[in-house]
C-alpha cells in the first residue's frame, strides 16, 4: 500500500493470471493474429481478461469481425463497449482505417 495523498492510498494487485482466456476465445484471437501486429494482438488479449468467459467470447467475436469485415458491434454493456471502442480505435489506427 502506498500513500498518494493524505487521504488516498494506492494498492495495485496483479490479478491477470487468475483470469485467463477460455480456449474458444484463444482460438478466435489466434485467427486474427496474422492481421495485426504482435504487440496489438497482445494488447487486445489483455483487454479481455477479467471479463466473464461468455463476454470474452462476445468481445473476441466482435473484434474479429472488425478486423476482417470492418464491422463495429457493441453489446449495450457500458464497460464492455468502452473497452471495445478503445480496441476498435487501436485496430483502425494500425490498419489505416
mmCIF file of N, CA, C and O in Angstrom, residues 1-39:
data_model
loop_
_atom_site.group_PDB
_atom_site.id
_atom_site.type_symbol
_atom_site.label_atom_id
_atom_site.label_comp_id
_atom_site.label_asym_id
_atom_site.label_seq_id
_atom_site.Cartn_x
_atom_site.Cartn_y
_atom_site.Cartn_z
ATOM 1 N N UNK A 1 0.855 -1.173 0.000
ATOM 2 C CA UNK A 1 0.000 0.000 0.000
ATOM 3 C C UNK A 1 0.899 1.233 0.000
ATOM 4 O O UNK A 1 1.850 1.308 0.760
ATOM 5 N N UNK A 2 0.572 2.158 -0.867
ATOM 6 C CA UNK A 2 1.357 3.379 -0.996
ATOM 7 C C UNK A 2 0.445 4.580 -0.804
ATOM 8 O O UNK A 2 -0.653 4.627 -1.348
ATOM 9 N N UNK A 3 0.896 5.529 -0.024
ATOM 10 C CA UNK A 3 0.141 6.761 0.198
ATOM 11 C C UNK A 3 0.379 7.695 -0.977
ATOM 12 O O UNK A 3 1.499 8.007 -1.327
ATOM 13 N N UNK A 4 -0.726 8.130 -1.602
ATOM 14 C CA UNK A 4 -0.632 9.075 -2.710
ATOM 15 C C UNK A 4 -0.810 10.494 -2.189
ATOM 16 O O UNK A 4 -0.077 11.398 -2.550
ATOM 17 N N UNK A 5 -1.830 10.676 -1.361
ATOM 18 C CA UNK A 5 -2.054 11.952 -0.680
ATOM 19 C C UNK A 5 -2.368 11.623 0.765
ATOM 20 O O UNK A 5 -2.378 10.459 1.162
ATOM 21 N N UNK A 6 -2.672 12.607 1.551
ATOM 22 C CA UNK A 6 -3.017 12.354 2.949
ATOM 23 C C UNK A 6 -4.255 11.478 3.082
ATOM 24 O O UNK A 6 -4.390 10.737 4.049
ATOM 25 N N UNK A 7 -5.154 11.515 2.098
ATOM 26 C CA UNK A 7 -6.413 10.786 2.211
ATOM 27 C C UNK A 7 -6.555 9.634 1.222
ATOM 28 O O UNK A 7 -7.549 8.913 1.272
ATOM 29 N N UNK A 8 -5.591 9.460 0.311
ATOM 30 C CA UNK A 8 -5.720 8.445 -0.729
ATOM 31 C C UNK A 8 -4.526 7.497 -0.679
ATOM 32 O O UNK A 8 -3.377 7.929 -0.603
ATOM 33 N N UNK A 9 -4.838 6.195 -0.716
ATOM 34 C CA UNK A 9 -3.815 5.160 -0.733
ATOM 35 C C UNK A 9 -3.954 4.353 -2.028
ATOM 36 O O UNK A 9 -5.044 4.191 -2.552
ATOM 37 N N UNK A 10 -2.847 3.821 -2.501
ATOM 38 C CA UNK A 10 -2.825 3.046 -3.733
ATOM 39 C C UNK A 10 -2.394 1.622 -3.421
ATOM 40 O O UNK A 10 -1.365 1.396 -2.786
ATOM 41 N N UNK A 11 -3.193 0.657 -3.866
ATOM 42 C CA UNK A 11 -2.865 -0.754 -3.712
ATOM 43 C C UNK A 11 -3.043 -1.411 -5.074
ATOM 44 O O UNK A 11 -4.158 -1.513 -5.574
ATOM 45 N N UNK A 12 -1.962 -1.833 -5.697
ATOM 46 C CA UNK A 12 -2.007 -2.435 -7.023
ATOM 47 C C UNK A 12 -1.825 -3.939 -6.883
ATOM 48 O O UNK A 12 -0.864 -4.392 -6.277
ATOM 49 N N UNK A 13 -2.772 -4.699 -7.447
ATOM 50 C CA UNK A 13 -2.701 -6.148 -7.453
ATOM 51 C C UNK A 13 -2.581 -6.618 -8.896
ATOM 52 O O UNK A 13 -3.098 -5.973 -9.795
ATOM 53 N N UNK A 14 -1.927 -7.740 -9.107
ATOM 54 C CA UNK A 14 -1.867 -8.330 -10.435
ATOM 55 C C UNK A 14 -2.754 -9.566 -10.431
ATOM 56 O O UNK A 14 -2.322 -10.659 -10.075
ATOM 57 N N UNK A 15 -4.008 -9.388 -10.815
ATOM 58 C CA UNK A 15 -4.973 -10.484 -10.837
ATOM 59 C C UNK A 15 -5.080 -11.131 -12.208
ATOM 60 O O UNK A 15 -5.820 -12.103 -12.379
ATOM 61 N N UNK A 16 -4.363 -10.619 -13.201
ATOM 62 C CA UNK A 16 -4.488 -11.150 -14.555
ATOM 63 C C UNK A 16 -4.213 -12.649 -14.638
ATOM 64 O O UNK A 16 -4.923 -13.343 -15.358
ATOM 65 N N UNK A 17 -3.228 -13.179 -13.916
ATOM 66 C CA UNK A 17 -3.014 -14.635 -14.006
ATOM 67 C C UNK A 17 -4.210 -15.461 -13.515
ATOM 68 O O UNK A 17 -4.373 -16.613 -13.908
ATOM 69 N N UNK A 18 -5.047 -14.868 -12.689
ATOM 70 C CA UNK A 18 -6.219 -15.582 -12.158
ATOM 71 C C UNK A 18 -7.384 -15.597 -13.138
ATOM 72 O O UNK A 18 -8.349 -16.328 -12.940
ATOM 73 N N UNK A 19 -7.325 -14.778 -14.173
ATOM 74 C CA UNK A 19 -8.438 -14.651 -15.116
ATOM 75 C C UNK A 19 -7.946 -14.820 -16.542
ATOM 76 O O UNK A 19 -7.781 -13.857 -17.276
ATOM 77 N N UNK A 20 -7.739 -16.050 -16.947
ATOM 78 C CA UNK A 20 -7.233 -16.335 -18.280
ATOM 79 C C UNK A 20 -8.332 -16.349 -19.323
ATOM 80 O O UNK A 20 -9.491 -16.042 -19.048
ATOM 81 N N UNK A 21 -7.945 -16.740 -20.518
ATOM 82 C CA UNK A 21 -8.889 -16.826 -21.622
ATOM 83 C C UNK A 21 -9.412 -18.242 -21.755
ATOM 84 O O UNK A 21 -8.673 -19.208 -21.600
ATOM 85 N N UNK A 22 -10.677 -18.348 -22.077
ATOM 86 C CA UNK A 22 -11.293 -19.627 -22.391
ATOM 87 C C UNK A 22 -10.679 -20.122 -23.704
ATOM 88 O O UNK A 22 -10.372 -19.317 -24.589
ATOM 89 N N UNK A 23 -10.472 -21.447 -23.871
ATOM 90 C CA UNK A 23 -9.868 -21.953 -25.114
ATOM 91 C C UNK A 23 -10.562 -21.469 -26.388
ATOM 92 O O UNK A 23 -9.895 -21.165 -27.385
ATOM 93 N N UNK A 24 -11.875 -21.351 -26.361
ATOM 94 C CA UNK A 24 -12.602 -20.860 -27.534
ATOM 95 C C UNK A 24 -12.205 -19.426 -27.868
ATOM 96 O O UNK A 24 -12.088 -19.050 -29.033
ATOM 97 N N UNK A 25 -11.970 -18.631 -26.829
ATOM 98 C CA UNK A 25 -11.551 -17.239 -27.036
ATOM 99 C C UNK A 25 -10.139 -17.208 -27.610
ATOM 100 O O UNK A 25 -9.843 -16.413 -28.507
ATOM 101 N N UNK A 26 -9.267 -18.076 -27.102
ATOM 102 C CA UNK A 26 -7.908 -18.148 -27.637
ATOM 103 C C UNK A 26 -7.923 -18.473 -29.133
ATOM 104 O O UNK A 26 -7.160 -17.897 -29.905
ATOM 105 N N UNK A 27 -8.807 -19.382 -29.540
ATOM 106 C CA UNK A 27 -8.927 -19.729 -30.962
ATOM 107 C C UNK A 27 -9.328 -18.522 -31.797
ATOM 108 O O UNK A 27 -8.761 -18.276 -32.871
ATOM 109 N N UNK A 28 -10.318 -17.784 -31.325
ATOM 110 C CA UNK A 28 -10.790 -16.603 -32.052
ATOM 111 C C UNK A 28 -9.661 -15.584 -32.168
ATOM 112 O O UNK A 28 -9.409 -15.037 -33.247
ATOM 113 N N UNK A 29 -8.991 -15.346 -31.059
ATOM 114 C CA UNK A 29 -7.916 -14.352 -31.066
ATOM 115 C C UNK A 29 -6.749 -14.809 -31.944
ATOM 116 O O UNK A 29 -6.122 -13.987 -32.610
ATOM 117 N N UNK A 30 -6.473 -16.098 -31.960
ATOM 118 C CA UNK A 30 -5.397 -16.625 -32.810
ATOM 119 C C UNK A 30 -5.715 -16.456 -34.294
ATOM 120 O O UNK A 30 -4.815 -16.244 -35.108
ATOM 121 N N UNK A 31 -7.000 -16.549 -34.650
ATOM 122 C CA UNK A 31 -7.383 -16.375 -36.058
ATOM 123 C C UNK A 31 -7.084 -14.970 -36.556
ATOM 124 O O UNK A 31 -6.786 -14.765 -37.725
ATOM 125 N N UNK A 32 -7.187 -13.982 -35.679
ATOM 126 C CA UNK A 32 -6.942 -12.610 -36.122
ATOM 127 C C UNK A 32 -5.478 -12.195 -35.961
ATOM 128 O O UNK A 32 -5.086 -11.138 -36.459
ATOM 129 N N UNK A 33 -4.670 -13.036 -35.332
ATOM 130 C CA UNK A 33 -3.265 -12.691 -35.089
ATOM 131 C C UNK A 33 -2.501 -12.305 -36.348
ATOM 132 O O UNK A 33 -1.721 -11.345 -36.315
ATOM 133 N N UNK A 34 -2.682 -13.004 -37.492
ATOM 134 C CA UNK A 34 -1.926 -12.616 -38.684
ATOM 135 C C UNK A 34 -2.302 -11.242 -39.240
ATOM 136 O O UNK A 34 -1.550 -10.663 -40.023
ATOM 137 N N UNK A 35 -3.446 -10.725 -38.846
ATOM 138 C CA UNK A 35 -3.947 -9.457 -39.394
ATOM 139 C C UNK A 35 -3.450 -8.231 -38.637
ATOM 140 O O UNK A 35 -3.586 -7.109 -39.131
ATOM 141 N N UNK A 36 -2.924 -8.433 -37.425
ATOM 142 C CA UNK A 36 -2.463 -7.315 -36.588
ATOM 143 C C UNK A 36 -1.044 -7.604 -36.103
ATOM 144 O O UNK A 36 -0.583 -8.740 -36.157
ATOM 145 N N UNK A 37 -0.399 -6.579 -35.593
ATOM 146 C CA UNK A 37 0.956 -6.753 -35.082
ATOM 147 C C UNK A 37 0.928 -7.587 -33.803
ATOM 148 O O UNK A 37 -0.092 -7.633 -33.100
ATOM 149 N N UNK A 38 2.043 -8.233 -33.475
ATOM 150 C CA UNK A 38 2.100 -8.997 -32.222
ATOM 151 C C UNK A 38 1.799 -8.137 -30.997
ATOM 152 O O UNK A 38 1.128 -8.590 -30.069
ATOM 153 N N UNK A 39 2.278 -6.896 -30.996
ATOM 154 C CA UNK A 39 2.025 -6.013 -29.859
ATOM 155 C C UNK A 39 0.528 -5.726 -29.720
ATOM 156 O O UNK A 39 -0.032 -5.824 -28.625
#
